[in-house]
CSV table of C-alpha atoms and ligand atoms in Angstrom, one decimal:
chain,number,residue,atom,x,y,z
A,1183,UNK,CA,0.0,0.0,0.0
A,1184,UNK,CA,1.4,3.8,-1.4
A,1185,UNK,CA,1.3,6.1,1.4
A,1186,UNK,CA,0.1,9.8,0.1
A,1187,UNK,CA,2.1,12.5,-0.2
A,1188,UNK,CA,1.1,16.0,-1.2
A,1189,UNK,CA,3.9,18.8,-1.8
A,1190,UNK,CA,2.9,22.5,-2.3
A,1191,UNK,CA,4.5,24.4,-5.2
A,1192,UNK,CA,5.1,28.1,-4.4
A,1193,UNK,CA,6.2,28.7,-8.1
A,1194,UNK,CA,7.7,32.4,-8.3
A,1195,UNK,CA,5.7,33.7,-5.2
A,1196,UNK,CA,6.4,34.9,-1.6
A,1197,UNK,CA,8.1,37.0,0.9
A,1198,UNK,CA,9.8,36.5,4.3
A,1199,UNK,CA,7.0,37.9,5.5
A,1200,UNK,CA,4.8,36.2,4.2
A,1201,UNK,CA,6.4,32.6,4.3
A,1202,UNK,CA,6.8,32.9,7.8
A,1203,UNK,CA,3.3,32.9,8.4
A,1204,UNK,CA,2.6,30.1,6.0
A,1205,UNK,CA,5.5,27.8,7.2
A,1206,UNK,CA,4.5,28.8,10.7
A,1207,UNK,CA,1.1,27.6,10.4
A,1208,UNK,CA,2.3,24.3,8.7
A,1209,UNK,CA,5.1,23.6,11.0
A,1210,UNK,CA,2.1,23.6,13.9
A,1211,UNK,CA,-0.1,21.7,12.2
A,1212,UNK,CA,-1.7,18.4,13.3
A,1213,UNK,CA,-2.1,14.9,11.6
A,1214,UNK,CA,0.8,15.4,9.4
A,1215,UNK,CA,3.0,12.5,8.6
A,1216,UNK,CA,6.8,13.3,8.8
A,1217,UNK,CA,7.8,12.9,5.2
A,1218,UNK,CA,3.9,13.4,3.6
A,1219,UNK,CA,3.9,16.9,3.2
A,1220,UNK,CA,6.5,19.1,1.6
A,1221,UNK,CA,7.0,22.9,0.3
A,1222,UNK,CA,8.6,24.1,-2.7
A,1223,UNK,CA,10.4,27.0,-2.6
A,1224,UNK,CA,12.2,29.4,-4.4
A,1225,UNK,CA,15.6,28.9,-4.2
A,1226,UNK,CA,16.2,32.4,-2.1
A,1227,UNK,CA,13.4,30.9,0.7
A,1228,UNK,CA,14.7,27.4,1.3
A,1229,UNK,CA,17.5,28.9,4.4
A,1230,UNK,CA,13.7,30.3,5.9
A,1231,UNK,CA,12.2,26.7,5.5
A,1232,UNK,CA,14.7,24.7,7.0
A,1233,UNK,CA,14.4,27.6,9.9
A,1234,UNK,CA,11.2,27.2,10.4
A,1235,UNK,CA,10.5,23.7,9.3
A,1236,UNK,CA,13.6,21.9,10.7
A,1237,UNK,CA,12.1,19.8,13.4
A,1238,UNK,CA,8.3,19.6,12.3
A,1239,UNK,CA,6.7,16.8,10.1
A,1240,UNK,CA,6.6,19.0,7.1
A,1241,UNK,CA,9.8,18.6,4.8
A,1242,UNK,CA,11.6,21.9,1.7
A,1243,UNK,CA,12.5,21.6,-1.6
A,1244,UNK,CA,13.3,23.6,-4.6
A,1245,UNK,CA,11.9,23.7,-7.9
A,1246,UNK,CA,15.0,23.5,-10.2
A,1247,UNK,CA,18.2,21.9,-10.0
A,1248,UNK,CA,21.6,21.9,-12.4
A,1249,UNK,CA,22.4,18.8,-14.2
A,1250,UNK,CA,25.9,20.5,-13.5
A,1251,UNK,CA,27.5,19.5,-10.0
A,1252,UNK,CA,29.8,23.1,-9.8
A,1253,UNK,CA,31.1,25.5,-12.2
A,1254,UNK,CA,31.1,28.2,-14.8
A,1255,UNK,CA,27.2,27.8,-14.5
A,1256,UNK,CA,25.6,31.1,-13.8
A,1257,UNK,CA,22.4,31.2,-12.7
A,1258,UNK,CA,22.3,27.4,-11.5
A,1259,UNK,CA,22.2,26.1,-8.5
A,1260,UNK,CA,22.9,22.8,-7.7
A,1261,UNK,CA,21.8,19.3,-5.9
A,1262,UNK,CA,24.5,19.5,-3.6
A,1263,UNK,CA,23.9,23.1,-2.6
A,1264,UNK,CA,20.0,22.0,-2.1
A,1265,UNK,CA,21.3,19.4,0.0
A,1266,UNK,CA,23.1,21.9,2.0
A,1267,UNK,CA,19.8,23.7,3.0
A,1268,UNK,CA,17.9,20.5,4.0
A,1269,UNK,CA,16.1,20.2,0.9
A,1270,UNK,CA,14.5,16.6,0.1
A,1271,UNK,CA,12.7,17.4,-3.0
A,1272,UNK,CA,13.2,18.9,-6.2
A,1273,UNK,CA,10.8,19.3,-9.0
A,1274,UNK,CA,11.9,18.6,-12.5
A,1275,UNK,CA,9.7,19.0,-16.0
A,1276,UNK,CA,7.1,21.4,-14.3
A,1277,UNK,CA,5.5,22.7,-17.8
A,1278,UNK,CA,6.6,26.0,-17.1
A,1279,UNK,CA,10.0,25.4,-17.8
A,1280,UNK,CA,9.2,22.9,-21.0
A,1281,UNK,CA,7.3,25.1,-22.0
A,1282,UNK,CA,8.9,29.0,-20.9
A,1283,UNK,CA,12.9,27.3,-20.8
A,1284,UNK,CA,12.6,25.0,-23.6
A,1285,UNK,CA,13.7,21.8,-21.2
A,1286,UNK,CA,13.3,18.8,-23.2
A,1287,UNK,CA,12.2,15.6,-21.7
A,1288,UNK,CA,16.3,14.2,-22.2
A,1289,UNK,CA,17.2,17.7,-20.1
A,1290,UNK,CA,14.3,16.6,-18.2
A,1291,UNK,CA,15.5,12.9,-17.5
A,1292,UNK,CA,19.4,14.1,-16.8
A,1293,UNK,CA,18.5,16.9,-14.0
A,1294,UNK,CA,16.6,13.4,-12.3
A,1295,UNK,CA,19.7,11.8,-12.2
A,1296,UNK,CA,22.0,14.6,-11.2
A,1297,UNK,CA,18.9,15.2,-8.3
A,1298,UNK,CA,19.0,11.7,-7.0
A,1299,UNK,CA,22.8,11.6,-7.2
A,1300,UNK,CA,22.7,14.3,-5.2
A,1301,UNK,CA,20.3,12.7,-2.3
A,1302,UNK,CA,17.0,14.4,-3.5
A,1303,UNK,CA,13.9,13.1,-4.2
A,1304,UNK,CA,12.9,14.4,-7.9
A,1305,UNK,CA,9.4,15.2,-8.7
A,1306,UNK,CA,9.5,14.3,-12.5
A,1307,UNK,CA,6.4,16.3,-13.6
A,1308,UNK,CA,4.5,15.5,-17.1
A,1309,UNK,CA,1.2,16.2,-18.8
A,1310,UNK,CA,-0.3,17.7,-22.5
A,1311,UNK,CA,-1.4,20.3,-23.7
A,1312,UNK,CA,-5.5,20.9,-23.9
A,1313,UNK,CA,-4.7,20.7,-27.5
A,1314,UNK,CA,-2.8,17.3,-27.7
A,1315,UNK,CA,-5.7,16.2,-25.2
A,1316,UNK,CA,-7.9,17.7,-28.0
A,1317,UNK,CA,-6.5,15.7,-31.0
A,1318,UNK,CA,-6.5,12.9,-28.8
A,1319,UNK,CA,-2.9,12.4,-28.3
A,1320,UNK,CA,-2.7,12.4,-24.4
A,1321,UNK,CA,-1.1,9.1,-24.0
A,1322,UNK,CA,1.4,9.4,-26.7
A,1323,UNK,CA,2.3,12.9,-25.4
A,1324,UNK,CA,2.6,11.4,-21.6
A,1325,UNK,CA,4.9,8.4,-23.2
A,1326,UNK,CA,7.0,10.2,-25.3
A,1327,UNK,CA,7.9,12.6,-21.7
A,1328,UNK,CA,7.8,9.0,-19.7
A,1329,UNK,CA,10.2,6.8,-21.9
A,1330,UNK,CA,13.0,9.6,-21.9
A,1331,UNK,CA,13.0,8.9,-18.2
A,1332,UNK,CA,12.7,5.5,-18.1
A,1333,UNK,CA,15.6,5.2,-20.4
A,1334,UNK,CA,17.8,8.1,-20.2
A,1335,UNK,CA,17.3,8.1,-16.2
A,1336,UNK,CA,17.0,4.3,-15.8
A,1337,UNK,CA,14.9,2.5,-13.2
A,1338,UNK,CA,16.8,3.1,-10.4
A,1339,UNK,CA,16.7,6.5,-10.6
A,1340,UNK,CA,13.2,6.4,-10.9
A,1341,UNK,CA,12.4,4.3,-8.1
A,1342,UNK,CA,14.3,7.1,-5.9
A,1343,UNK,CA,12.0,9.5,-7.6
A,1344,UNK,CA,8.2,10.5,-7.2
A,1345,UNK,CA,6.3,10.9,-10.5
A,1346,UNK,CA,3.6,13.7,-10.7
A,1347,UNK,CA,0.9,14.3,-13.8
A,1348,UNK,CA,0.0,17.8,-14.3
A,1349,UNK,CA,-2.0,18.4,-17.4
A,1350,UNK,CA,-0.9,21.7,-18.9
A,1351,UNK,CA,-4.9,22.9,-19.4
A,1352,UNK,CA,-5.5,22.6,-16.0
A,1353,UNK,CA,-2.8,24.1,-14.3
A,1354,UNK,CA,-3.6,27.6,-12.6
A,1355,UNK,CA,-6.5,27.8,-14.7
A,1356,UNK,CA,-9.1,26.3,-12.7
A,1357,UNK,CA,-10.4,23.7,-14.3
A,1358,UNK,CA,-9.3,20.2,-13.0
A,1359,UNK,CA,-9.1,16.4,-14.3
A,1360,UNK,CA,-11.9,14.4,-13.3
A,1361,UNK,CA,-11.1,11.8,-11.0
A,1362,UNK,CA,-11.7,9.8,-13.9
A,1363,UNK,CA,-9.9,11.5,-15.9
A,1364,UNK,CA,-6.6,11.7,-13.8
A,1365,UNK,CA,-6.9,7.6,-12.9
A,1366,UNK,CA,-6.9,7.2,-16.7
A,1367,UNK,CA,-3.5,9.0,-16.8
A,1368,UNK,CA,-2.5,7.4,-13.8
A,1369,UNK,CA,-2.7,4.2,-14.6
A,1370,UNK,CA,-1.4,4.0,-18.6
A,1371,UNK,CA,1.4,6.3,-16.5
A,1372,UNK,CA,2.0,3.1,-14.0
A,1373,UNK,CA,1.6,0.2,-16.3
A,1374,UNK,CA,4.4,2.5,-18.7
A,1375,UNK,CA,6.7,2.1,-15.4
A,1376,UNK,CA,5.2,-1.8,-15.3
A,1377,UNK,CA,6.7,-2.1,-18.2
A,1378,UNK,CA,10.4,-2.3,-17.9
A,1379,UNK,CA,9.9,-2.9,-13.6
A,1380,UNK,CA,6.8,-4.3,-12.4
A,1381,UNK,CA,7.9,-3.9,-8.5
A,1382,UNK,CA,8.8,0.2,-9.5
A,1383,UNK,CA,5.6,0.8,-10.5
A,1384,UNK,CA,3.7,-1.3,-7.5
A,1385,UNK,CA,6.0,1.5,-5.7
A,1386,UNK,CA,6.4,4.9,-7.5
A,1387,UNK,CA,4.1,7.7,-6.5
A,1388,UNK,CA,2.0,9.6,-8.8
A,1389,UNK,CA,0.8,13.0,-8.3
A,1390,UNK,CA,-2.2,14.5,-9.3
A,1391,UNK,CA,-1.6,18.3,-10.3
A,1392,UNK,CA,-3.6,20.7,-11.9
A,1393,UNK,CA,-6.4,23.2,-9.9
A,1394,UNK,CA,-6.3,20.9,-6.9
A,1395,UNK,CA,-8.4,22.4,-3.9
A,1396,UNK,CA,-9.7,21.8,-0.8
A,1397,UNK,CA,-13.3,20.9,-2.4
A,1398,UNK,CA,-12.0,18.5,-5.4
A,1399,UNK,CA,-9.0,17.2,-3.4
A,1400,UNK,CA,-11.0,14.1,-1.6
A,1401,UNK,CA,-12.3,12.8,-4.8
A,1402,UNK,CA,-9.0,12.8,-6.7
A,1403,UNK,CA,-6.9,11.2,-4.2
A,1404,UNK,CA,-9.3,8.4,-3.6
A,1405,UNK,CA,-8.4,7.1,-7.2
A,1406,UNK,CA,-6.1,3.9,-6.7
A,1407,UNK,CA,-3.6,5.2,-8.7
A,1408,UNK,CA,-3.7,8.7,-7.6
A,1409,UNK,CA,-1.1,9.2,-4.4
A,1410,UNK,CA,-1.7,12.7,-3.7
A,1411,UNK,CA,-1.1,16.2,-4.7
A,1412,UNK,CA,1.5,19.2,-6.7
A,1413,UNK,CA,-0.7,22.1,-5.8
A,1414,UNK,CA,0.7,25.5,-6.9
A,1415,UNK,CA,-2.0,28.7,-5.9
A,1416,UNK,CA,-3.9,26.5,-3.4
A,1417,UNK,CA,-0.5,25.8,-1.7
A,1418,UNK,CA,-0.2,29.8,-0.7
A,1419,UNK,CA,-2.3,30.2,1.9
A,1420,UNK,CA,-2.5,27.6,5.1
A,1421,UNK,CA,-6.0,27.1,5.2
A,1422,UNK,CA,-6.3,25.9,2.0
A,1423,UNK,CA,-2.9,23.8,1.8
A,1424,UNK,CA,-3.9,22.2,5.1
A,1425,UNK,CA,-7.2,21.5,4.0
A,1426,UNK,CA,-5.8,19.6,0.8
A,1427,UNK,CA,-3.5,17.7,3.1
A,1428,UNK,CA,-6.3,16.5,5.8
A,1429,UNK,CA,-7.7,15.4,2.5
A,1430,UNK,CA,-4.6,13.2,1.6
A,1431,UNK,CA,-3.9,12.1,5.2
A,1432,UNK,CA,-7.7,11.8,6.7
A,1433,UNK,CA,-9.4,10.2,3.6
A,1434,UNK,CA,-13.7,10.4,4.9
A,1435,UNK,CA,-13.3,14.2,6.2
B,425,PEP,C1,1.6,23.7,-10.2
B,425,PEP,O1,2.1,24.7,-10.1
B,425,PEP,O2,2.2,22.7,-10.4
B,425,PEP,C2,0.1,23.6,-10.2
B,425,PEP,C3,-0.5,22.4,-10.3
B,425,PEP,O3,-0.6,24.8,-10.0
B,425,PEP,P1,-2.1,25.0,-9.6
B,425,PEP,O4,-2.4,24.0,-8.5
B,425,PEP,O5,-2.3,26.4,-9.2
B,425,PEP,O6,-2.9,24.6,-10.8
């Protein structure tokens, strides 16, 4: 049995003011289990997180990393240096850097690697576009992103790593999968894993991301193949966050 895990994607938002509240209110939360719930934070941030979240249940990350360990680099930062601030998590292939950075899925595959040689946890994010949904090419999108992992990385990096769908029409838009809809994904997305490593995909997590909220989280994460939760605006304030995780971690509230 997966345990859930939801992780909250700050994106380019926040302050110290700000944060402090936020990670405040997390770090006193109740029903958290240590290692379900992370934040992921602008690189600048992550020295306030591990302040503020070093000894609570509620784990940091960052939401880029250098396939580059040190160097005539500027600009990157890398999995070492992550490591250095406590970080667990990384998120790699978030659409908006395909899509704003022009990372390719092989980019994609080698900044997992370089994350779990560093000791992170990459969250290796993939999803179409509402027009490749729309011309029906969802799972050949997905699979195309998928298989540069799965070869390029290789199993054993993805069986360090957690795997996230996000489909591009539905992030910070609003609209969300269906349940149905995101168990669909879910599952070609595992038996694509179950393909080269049966015992990888009984394990990997897959996240749901795209719109999630307090009032559609319940339903999503009671799919079978749907282990929780990238939420990016809904991850901002604590009320809302918190009332996606009690979702995750108390399933009939
Ligand atoms: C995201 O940033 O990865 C995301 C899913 O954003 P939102 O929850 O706002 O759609």
């Amino acid at each position: 049995m997966r345990s859930k895990f939801v992780a909250g994607n700050w994106k380019m938002n926040g302050s110290l003011a700000a944060n402090e509240a936020l990670l405040s209110a997390l770090a006193a939360a109740p029903g958290i289990p240590r290692g379900g719930v992370a934040v992921l934070a602008p690189f600048p941030y992550l020295g306030q997180c591990a302040d503020l979240l070093r000894g609570s249940t509620v784990s940091w990350g960052a939401q880029d990393v250098s396939v580059h360990e040190s160097g005539a680099y500027t600009g990157e930062v890398s999995g070492s240096m992550l490591l250095e601030f406590g970080c667990r998590f990384v998120v790699v292939g978030h659409s908006e850097r395909r899509a704003m950075h022009g990372e390719t899925s092989e980019l994609v595959a080698r900044k997992a690697v370089a994350a779990v040689k560093a000791g992170l946890t990459p969250i290796v994010c993939v999803g179409e576009t509402l027009q490749e949904r729309e011309s029906g090419r969802t799972q050949s999108v997905i699979g195309e992103q998928l298989d540069a992992v799965l070869s390029t990385a290789g199993m054993e990096v993805v069986g360090k790593s957690i795997l996230a769908y996000e489909p591009v029409w539905a992030i910070g838009t609003g609209k969300t999968a269906t349940p149905a809809q995101a168990q669909e994904v879910h599952s070609f997305i595992r038996r694509r894993v179950a393909g080269k490593d049966a015992g990888c995909a009984e394990g990997v997590l897959i996240l749901y991301g795209g719109s999630v909220k307090g009032s559609n989280a319940g339903a999503l994460f009671s799919e079978p193949d749907v282990d929780g939760g990238l939420v990016g605006g809904a991850s901002l304030v604590a009320a809302d966050f918190l009332e996606i995780c009690k979702a995750a971690f108390v399933p009939s509230a």
